[in-house]
Tab-separated table of C-alpha atoms in Angstrom:
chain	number	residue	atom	x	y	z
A	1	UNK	CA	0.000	0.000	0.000
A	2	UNK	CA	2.679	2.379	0.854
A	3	UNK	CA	4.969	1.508	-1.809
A	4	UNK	CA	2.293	1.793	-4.232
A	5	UNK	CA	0.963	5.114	-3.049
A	6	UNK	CA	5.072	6.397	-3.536
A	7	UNK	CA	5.250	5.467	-7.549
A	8	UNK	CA	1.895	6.907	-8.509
A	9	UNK	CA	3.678	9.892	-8.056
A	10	UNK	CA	7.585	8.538	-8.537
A	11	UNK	CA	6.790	6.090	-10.980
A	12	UNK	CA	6.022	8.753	-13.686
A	13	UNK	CA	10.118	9.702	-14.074
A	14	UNK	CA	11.806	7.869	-16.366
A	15	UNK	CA	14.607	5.606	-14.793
A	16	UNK	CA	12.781	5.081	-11.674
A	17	UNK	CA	13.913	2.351	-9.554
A	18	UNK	CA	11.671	0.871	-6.162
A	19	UNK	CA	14.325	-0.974	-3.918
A	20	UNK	CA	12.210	-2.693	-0.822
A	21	UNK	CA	14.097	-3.771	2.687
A	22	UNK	CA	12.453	-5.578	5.317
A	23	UNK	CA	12.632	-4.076	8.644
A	24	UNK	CA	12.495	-7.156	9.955
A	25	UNK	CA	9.929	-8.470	13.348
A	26	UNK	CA	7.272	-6.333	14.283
A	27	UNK	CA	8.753	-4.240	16.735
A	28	UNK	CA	11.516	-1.688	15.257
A	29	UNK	CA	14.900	-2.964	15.337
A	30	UNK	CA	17.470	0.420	15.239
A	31	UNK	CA	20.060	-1.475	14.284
A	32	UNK	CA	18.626	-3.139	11.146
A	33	UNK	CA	17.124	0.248	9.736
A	34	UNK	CA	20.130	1.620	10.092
A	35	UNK	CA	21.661	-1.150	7.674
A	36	UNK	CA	18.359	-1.197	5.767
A	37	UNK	CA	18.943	2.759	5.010
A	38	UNK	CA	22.771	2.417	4.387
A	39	UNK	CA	21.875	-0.838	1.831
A	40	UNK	CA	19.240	1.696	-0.264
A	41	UNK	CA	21.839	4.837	-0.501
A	42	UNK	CA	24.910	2.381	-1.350
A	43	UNK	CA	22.895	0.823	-3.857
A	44	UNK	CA	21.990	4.780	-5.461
A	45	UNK	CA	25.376	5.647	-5.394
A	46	UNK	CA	26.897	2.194	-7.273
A	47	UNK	CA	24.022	2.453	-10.026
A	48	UNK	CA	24.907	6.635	-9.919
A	49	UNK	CA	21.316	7.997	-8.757
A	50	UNK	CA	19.301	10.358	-6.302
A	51	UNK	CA	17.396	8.429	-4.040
A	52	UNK	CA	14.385	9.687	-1.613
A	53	UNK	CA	13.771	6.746	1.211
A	54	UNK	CA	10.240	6.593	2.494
A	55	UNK	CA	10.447	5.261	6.181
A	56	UNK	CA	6.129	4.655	7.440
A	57	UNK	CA	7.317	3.693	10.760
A	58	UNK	CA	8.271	4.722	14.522
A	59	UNK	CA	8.814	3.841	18.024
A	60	UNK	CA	8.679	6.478	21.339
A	61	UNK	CA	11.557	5.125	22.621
A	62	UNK	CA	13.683	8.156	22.932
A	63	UNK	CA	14.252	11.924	24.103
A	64	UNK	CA	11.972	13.380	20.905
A	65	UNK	CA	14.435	16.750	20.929
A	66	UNK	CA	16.681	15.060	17.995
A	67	UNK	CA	19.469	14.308	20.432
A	68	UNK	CA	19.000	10.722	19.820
A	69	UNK	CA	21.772	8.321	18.299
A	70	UNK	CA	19.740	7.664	15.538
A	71	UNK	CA	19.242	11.381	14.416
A	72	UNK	CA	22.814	11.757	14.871
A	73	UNK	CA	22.996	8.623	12.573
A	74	UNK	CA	20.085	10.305	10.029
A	75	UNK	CA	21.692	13.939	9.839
A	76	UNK	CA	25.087	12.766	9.427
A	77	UNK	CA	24.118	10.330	6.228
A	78	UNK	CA	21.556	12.349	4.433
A	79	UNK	CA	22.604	14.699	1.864
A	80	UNK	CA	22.869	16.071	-1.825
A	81	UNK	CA	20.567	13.724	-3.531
A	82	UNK	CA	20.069	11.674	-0.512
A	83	UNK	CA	16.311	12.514	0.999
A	84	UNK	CA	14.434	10.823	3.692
A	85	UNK	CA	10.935	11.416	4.249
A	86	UNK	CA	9.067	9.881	7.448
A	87	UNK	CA	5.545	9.581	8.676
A	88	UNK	CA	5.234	11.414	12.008
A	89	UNK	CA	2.909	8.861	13.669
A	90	UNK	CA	-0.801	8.572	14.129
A	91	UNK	CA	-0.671	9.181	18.166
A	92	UNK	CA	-3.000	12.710	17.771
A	93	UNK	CA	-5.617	11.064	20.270
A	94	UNK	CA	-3.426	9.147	22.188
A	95	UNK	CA	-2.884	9.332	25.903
A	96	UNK	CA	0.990	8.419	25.776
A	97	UNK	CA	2.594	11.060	27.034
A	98	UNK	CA	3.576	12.338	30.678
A	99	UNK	CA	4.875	15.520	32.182
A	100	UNK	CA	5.384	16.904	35.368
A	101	UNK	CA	7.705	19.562	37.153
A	102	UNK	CA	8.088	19.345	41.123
A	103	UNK	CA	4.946	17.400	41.891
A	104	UNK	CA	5.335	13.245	42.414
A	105	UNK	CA	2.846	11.838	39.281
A	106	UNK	CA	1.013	8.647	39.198
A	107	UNK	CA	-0.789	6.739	36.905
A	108	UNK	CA	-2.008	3.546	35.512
A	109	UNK	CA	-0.688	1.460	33.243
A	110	UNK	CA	-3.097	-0.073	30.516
A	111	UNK	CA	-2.530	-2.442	27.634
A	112	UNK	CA	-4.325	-2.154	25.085
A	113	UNK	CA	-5.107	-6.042	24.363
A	114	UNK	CA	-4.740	-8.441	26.224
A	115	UNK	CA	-3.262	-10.545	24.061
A	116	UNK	CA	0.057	-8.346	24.338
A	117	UNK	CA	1.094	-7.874	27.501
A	118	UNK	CA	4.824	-6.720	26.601
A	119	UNK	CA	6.001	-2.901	26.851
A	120	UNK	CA	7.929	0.328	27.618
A	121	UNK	CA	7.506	3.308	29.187
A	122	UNK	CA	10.615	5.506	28.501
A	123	UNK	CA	11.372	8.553	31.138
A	124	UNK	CA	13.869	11.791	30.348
A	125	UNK	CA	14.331	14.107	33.013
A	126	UNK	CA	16.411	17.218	32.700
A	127	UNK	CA	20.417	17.111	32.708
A	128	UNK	CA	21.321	15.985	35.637
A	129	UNK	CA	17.666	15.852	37.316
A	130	UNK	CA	17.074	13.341	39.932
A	131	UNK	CA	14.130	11.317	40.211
A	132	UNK	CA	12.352	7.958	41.521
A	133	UNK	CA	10.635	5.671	39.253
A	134	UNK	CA	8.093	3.012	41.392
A	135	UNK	CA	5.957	0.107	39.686
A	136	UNK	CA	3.212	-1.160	41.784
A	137	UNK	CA	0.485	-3.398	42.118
A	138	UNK	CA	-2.576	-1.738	43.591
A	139	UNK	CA	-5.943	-3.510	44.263
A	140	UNK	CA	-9.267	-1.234	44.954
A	141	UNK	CA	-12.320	-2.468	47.002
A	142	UNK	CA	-15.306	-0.130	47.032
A	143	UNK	CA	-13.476	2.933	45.822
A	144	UNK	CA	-10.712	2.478	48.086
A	145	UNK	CA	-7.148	1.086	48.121
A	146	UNK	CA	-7.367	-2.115	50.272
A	147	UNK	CA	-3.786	-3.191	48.991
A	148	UNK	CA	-0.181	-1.976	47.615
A	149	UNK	CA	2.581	-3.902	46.892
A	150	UNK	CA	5.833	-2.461	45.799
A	151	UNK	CA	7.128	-4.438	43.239
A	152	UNK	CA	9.710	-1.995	42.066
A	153	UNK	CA	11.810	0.940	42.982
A	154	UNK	CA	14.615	2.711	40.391
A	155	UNK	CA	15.582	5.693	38.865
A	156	UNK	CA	18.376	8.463	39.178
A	157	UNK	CA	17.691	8.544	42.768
A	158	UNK	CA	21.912	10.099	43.673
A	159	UNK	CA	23.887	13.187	41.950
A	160	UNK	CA	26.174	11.573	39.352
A	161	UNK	CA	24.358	8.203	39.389
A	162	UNK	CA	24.600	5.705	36.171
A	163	UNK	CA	23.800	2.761	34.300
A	164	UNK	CA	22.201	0.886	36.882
A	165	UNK	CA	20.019	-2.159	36.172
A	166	UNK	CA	16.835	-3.023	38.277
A	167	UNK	CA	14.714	-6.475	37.729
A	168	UNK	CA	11.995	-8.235	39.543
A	169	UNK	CA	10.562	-11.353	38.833
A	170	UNK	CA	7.811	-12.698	40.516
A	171	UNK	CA	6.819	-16.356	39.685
A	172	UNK	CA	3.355	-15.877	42.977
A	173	UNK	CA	1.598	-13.613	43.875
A	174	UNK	CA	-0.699	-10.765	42.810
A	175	UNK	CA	1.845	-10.129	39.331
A	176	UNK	CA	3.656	-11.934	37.802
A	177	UNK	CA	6.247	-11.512	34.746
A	178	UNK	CA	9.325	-9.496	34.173
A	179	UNK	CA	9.937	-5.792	34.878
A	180	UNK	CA	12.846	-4.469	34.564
A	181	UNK	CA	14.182	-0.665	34.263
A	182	UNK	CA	17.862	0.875	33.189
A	183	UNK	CA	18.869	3.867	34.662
A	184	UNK	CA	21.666	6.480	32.826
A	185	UNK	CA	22.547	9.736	32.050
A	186	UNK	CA	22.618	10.206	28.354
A	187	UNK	CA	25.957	10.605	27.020
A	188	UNK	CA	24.357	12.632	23.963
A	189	UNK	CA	22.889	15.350	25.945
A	190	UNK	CA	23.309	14.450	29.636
A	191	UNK	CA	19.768	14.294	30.496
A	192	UNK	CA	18.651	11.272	33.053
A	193	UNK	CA	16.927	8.609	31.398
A	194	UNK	CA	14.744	5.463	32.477
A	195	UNK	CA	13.592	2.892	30.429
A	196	UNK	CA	11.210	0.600	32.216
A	197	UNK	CA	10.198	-2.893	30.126
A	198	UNK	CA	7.403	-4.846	31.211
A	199	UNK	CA	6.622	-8.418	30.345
A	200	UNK	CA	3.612	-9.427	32.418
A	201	UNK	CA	2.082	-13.250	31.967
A	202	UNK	CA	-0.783	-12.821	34.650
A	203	UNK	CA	-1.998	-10.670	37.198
A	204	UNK	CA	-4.763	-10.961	39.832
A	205	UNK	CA	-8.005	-9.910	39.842
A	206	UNK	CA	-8.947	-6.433	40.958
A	207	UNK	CA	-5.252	-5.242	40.670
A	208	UNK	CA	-3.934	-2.417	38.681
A	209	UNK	CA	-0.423	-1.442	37.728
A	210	UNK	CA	0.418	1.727	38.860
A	211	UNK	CA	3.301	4.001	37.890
A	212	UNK	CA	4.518	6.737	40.127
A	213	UNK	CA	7.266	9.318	39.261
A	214	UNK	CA	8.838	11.733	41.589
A	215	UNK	CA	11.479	14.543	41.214
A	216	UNK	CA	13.739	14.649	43.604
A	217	UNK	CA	15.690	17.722	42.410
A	218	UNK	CA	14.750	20.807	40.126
A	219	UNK	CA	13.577	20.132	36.522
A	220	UNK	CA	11.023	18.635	34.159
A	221	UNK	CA	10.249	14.735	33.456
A	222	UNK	CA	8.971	13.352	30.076
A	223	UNK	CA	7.682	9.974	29.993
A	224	UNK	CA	6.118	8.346	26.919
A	225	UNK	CA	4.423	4.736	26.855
A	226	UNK	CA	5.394	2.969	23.119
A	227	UNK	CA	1.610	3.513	21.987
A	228	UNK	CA	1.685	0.502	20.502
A	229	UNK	CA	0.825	-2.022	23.701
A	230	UNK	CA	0.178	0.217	26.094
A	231	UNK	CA	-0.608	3.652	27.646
A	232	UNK	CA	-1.420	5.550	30.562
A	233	UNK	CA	-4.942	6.178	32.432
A	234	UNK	CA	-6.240	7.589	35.553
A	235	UNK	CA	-9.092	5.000	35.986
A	236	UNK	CA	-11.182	7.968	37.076
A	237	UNK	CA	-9.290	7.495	40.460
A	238	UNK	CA	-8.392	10.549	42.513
A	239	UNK	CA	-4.569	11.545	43.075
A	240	UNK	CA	-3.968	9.718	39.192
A	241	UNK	CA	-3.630	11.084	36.317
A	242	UNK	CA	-3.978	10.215	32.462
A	243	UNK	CA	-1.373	11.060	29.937
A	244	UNK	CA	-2.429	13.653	26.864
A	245	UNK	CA	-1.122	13.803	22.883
A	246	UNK	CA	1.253	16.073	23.612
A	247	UNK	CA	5.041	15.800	21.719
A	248	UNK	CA	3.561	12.646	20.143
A	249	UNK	CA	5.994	13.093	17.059
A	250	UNK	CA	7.477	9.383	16.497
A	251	UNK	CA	11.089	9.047	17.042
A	252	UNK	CA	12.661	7.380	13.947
A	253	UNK	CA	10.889	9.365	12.080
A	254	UNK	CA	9.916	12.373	13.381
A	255	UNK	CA	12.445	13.955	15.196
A	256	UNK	CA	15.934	14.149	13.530
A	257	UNK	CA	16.776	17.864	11.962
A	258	UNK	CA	17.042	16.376	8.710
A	259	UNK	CA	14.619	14.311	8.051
A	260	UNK	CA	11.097	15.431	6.122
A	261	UNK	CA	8.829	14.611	9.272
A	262	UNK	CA	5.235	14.089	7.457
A	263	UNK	CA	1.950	14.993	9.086
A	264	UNK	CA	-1.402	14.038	7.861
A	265	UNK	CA	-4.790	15.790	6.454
A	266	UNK	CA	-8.160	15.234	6.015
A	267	UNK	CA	-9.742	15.757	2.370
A	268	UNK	CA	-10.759	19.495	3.602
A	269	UNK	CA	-6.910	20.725	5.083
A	270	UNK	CA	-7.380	20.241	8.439
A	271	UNK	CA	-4.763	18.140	10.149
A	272	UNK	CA	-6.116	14.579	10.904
A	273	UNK	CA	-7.489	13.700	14.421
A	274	UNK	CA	-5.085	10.736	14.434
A	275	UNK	CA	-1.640	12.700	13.491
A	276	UNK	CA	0.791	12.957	16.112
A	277	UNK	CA	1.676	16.593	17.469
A	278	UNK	CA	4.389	18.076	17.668
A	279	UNK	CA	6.523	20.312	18.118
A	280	UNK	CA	9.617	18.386	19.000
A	281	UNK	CA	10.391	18.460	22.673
A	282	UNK	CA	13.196	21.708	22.011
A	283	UNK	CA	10.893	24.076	20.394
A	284	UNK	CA	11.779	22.567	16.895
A	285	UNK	CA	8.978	22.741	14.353
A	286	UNK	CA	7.658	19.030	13.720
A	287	UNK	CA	5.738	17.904	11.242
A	288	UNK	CA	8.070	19.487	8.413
A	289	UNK	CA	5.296	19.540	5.748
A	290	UNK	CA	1.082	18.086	5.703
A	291	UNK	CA	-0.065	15.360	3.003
A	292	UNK	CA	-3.335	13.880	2.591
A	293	UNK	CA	-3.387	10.795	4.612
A	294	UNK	CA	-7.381	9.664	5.072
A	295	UNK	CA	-8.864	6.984	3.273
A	296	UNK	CA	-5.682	6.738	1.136
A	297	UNK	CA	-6.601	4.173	-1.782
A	298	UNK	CA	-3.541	2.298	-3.029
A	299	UNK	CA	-2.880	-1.043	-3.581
A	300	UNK	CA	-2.792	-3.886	-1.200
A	301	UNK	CA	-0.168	-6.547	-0.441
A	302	UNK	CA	-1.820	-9.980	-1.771
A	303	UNK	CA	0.356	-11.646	0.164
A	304	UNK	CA	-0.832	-10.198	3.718
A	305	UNK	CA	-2.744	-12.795	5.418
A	306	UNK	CA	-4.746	-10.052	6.572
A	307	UNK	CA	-5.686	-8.633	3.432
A	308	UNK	CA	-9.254	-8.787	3.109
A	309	UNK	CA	-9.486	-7.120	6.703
A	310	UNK	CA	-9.474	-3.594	3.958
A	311	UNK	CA	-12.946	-3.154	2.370
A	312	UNK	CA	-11.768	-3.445	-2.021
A	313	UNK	CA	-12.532	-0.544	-3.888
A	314	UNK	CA	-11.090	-2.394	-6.811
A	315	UNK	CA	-10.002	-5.622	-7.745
A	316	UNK	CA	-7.825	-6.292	-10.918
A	317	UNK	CA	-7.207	-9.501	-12.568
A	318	UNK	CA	-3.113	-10.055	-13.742
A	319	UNK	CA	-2.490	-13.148	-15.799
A	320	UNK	CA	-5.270	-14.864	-13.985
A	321	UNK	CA	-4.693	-13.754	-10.215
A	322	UNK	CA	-6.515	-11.374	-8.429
A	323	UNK	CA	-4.879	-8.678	-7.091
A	324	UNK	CA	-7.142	-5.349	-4.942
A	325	UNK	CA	-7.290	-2.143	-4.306
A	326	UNK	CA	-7.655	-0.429	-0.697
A	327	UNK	CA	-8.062	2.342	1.514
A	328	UNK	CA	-6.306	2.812	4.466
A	329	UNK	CA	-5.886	5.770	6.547
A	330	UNK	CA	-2.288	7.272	8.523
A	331	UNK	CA	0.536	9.351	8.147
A	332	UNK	CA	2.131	6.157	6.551
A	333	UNK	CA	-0.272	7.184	3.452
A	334	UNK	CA	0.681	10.575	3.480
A	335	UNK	CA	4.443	10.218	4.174
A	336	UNK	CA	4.966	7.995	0.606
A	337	UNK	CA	2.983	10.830	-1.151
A	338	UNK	CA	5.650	13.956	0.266
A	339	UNK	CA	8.162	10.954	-0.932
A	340	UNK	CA	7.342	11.167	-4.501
A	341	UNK	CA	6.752	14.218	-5.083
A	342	UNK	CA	10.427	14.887	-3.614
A	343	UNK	CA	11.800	12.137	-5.963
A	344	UNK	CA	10.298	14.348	-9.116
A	345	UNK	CA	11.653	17.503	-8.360
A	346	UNK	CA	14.016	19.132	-10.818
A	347	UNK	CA	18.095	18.594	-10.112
A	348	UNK	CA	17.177	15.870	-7.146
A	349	UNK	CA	20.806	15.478	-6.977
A	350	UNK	CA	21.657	18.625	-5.781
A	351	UNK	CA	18.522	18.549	-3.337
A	352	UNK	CA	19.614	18.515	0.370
A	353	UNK	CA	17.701	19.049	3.384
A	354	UNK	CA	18.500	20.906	6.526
């Protein structure tokens, strides 16, 4: 769909060439779209021509203020003739983001489905802030709390504090699963930084897992679930809150200085409900540039065992096999669009982005 939705606009120049990589499992590897990117640009330079990558991807996993190893990695190999353009995620009504200055936060963590119980929550506080992180089982009876356990304690908690590792893994009880949490200051621009994975197989009825945050020195904290199994609520409960859409620009695609972030529109201009907001976390303008990106038709992979899960709008017949057309609706729909219309402009070679 995306691919196809890049050369109705691409595919008109003469010469053009479509080069696919796999990213590989479901969840975004860094490493591998790093190699995927370098594979597409070697290949451009050995057959001598301009290339515009379209990434429709993202994680939250990261600062979002384009400090992040892989923007470094994105500014430093983009260049004359040598374009990325990348959708700046569909979190507009999402509740994945968390703030707070001074005052301890808490909220609940929810998963989406409960067939995925896996996740992050990543946490940035300011350089050289110093915070507590605590995961904890909570059960309610009647309104009230009638039970807390700690299951887990972390964070930058001491001045000058790093790369410390926290795990518990309870096999009884009212959880049970992994959590762990890593604990640094970022080398890249010294703020403190949590990352907090969760694996849970089973917990017990009535129980809720609760996430509470506390600065322990002046600054602000940023925390952002991944969006894609879970997110933050307040449960209605007093003393919680929920998180809001706020800086919802993707990292890995959103963020980096020289990348063509891509929001999305509805048929009338307005921006879609469903794009992610930005700015980026320093001020820096994010989206880069709006494309239409509801109800997208294009075609659809015939391979994808979930194919039919898109209404058709058309279906063609090639040497005797079926093959449909579908609308789908994201900023991966309008990102490929931005992408081809970059790949036709005049003297691509000379293009570069800042």
């Amino acid at each position: 769909h995306v691919a196809a939705r890049a050369l109705q606009f691409a595919g008109k120049q003469e010469g053009t060439e479509l080069v696919l990589v796999s990213k590989g499992p479901a969840r975004v590897d860094e490493k591998r779209l790093r190699d995927a990117i370098n594979y597409i640009f070697d290949y451009a330079e050995e057959v001598g021509k301009p290339c515009v990558i379209n990434m429709s991807l993202g994680s939250h996993n990261g600062p979002h203020d384009g400090t992040s190893a892989f923007d470094a990695f994105i500014n430093s190999t983009v260049g004359p003739g040598r374009i990325i353009c990348a959708s700046a995620g569909n979190n507009g009504i999402s509740t994945g983001h968390l703030e707070t200055s001074g005052e301890t936060l808490n909220t609940f963590i929810i998963f989406r489905s409960s067939d995925n119980t896996t996740g992050t929550v990543d946490i940035w506080g300011s350089p050289d802030m110093q915070y507590s992180v605590q995961l904890s089982a909570i059960q309610y009876e009647n309104g009230n709390v009638s039970s807390q356990s700690e299951v887990l304690v972390a964070g930058l908690m001491t001045e000058g504090e790093d790369g410390k590792d926290y795990t518990w893994a309870p096999t009884t009880g009212r959880l049970k699963g992994t959590f762990k949490m890593h604990s640094e200051v970022d080398e890249r621009n010294g703020k403190t930084h949590t990352l907090l994975s969760i694996d849970l197989t089973s917990a017990a009825m009535k129980y809720e897992l609760a996430l509470t945050i506390t600065p322990l020195s002046e600054g602000t904290i940023h925390a952002w679930s991944d969006e894609i199994t879970l997110t933050f609520h307040d449960h209605e409960r007093e003393g919680f809150v929920k998180g809001d859409n706020r800086y919802s620009i993707t990292e890995l695609g959103g963020t980096a200085d020289r990348i063509i972030s891509v929001g999305a529109i509805k048929e009338d201009g307005t921006v879609a409900d469903f794009c992610s907001r930005g700015p980026r976390l320093d001020g820096a303008v994010k989206p880069n540039v709006y494309a239409y990106g509801e109800n997208i038709e294009s075609a659809l992979n015939s391979y994808d065992l979930y194919q039919s899960s898109y209404p058709y709008t058309q279906t063609l017949m090639q040497d005797g096999r079926e093959y449909h057309m579908g609308k789908m609706s994201g900023t991966s729909m309008a990102a490929p669009m931005v992408t081809g219309v970059v790949f036709m402009l005049p003297n691509l070679s000379q293009v570069v982005t800042k």
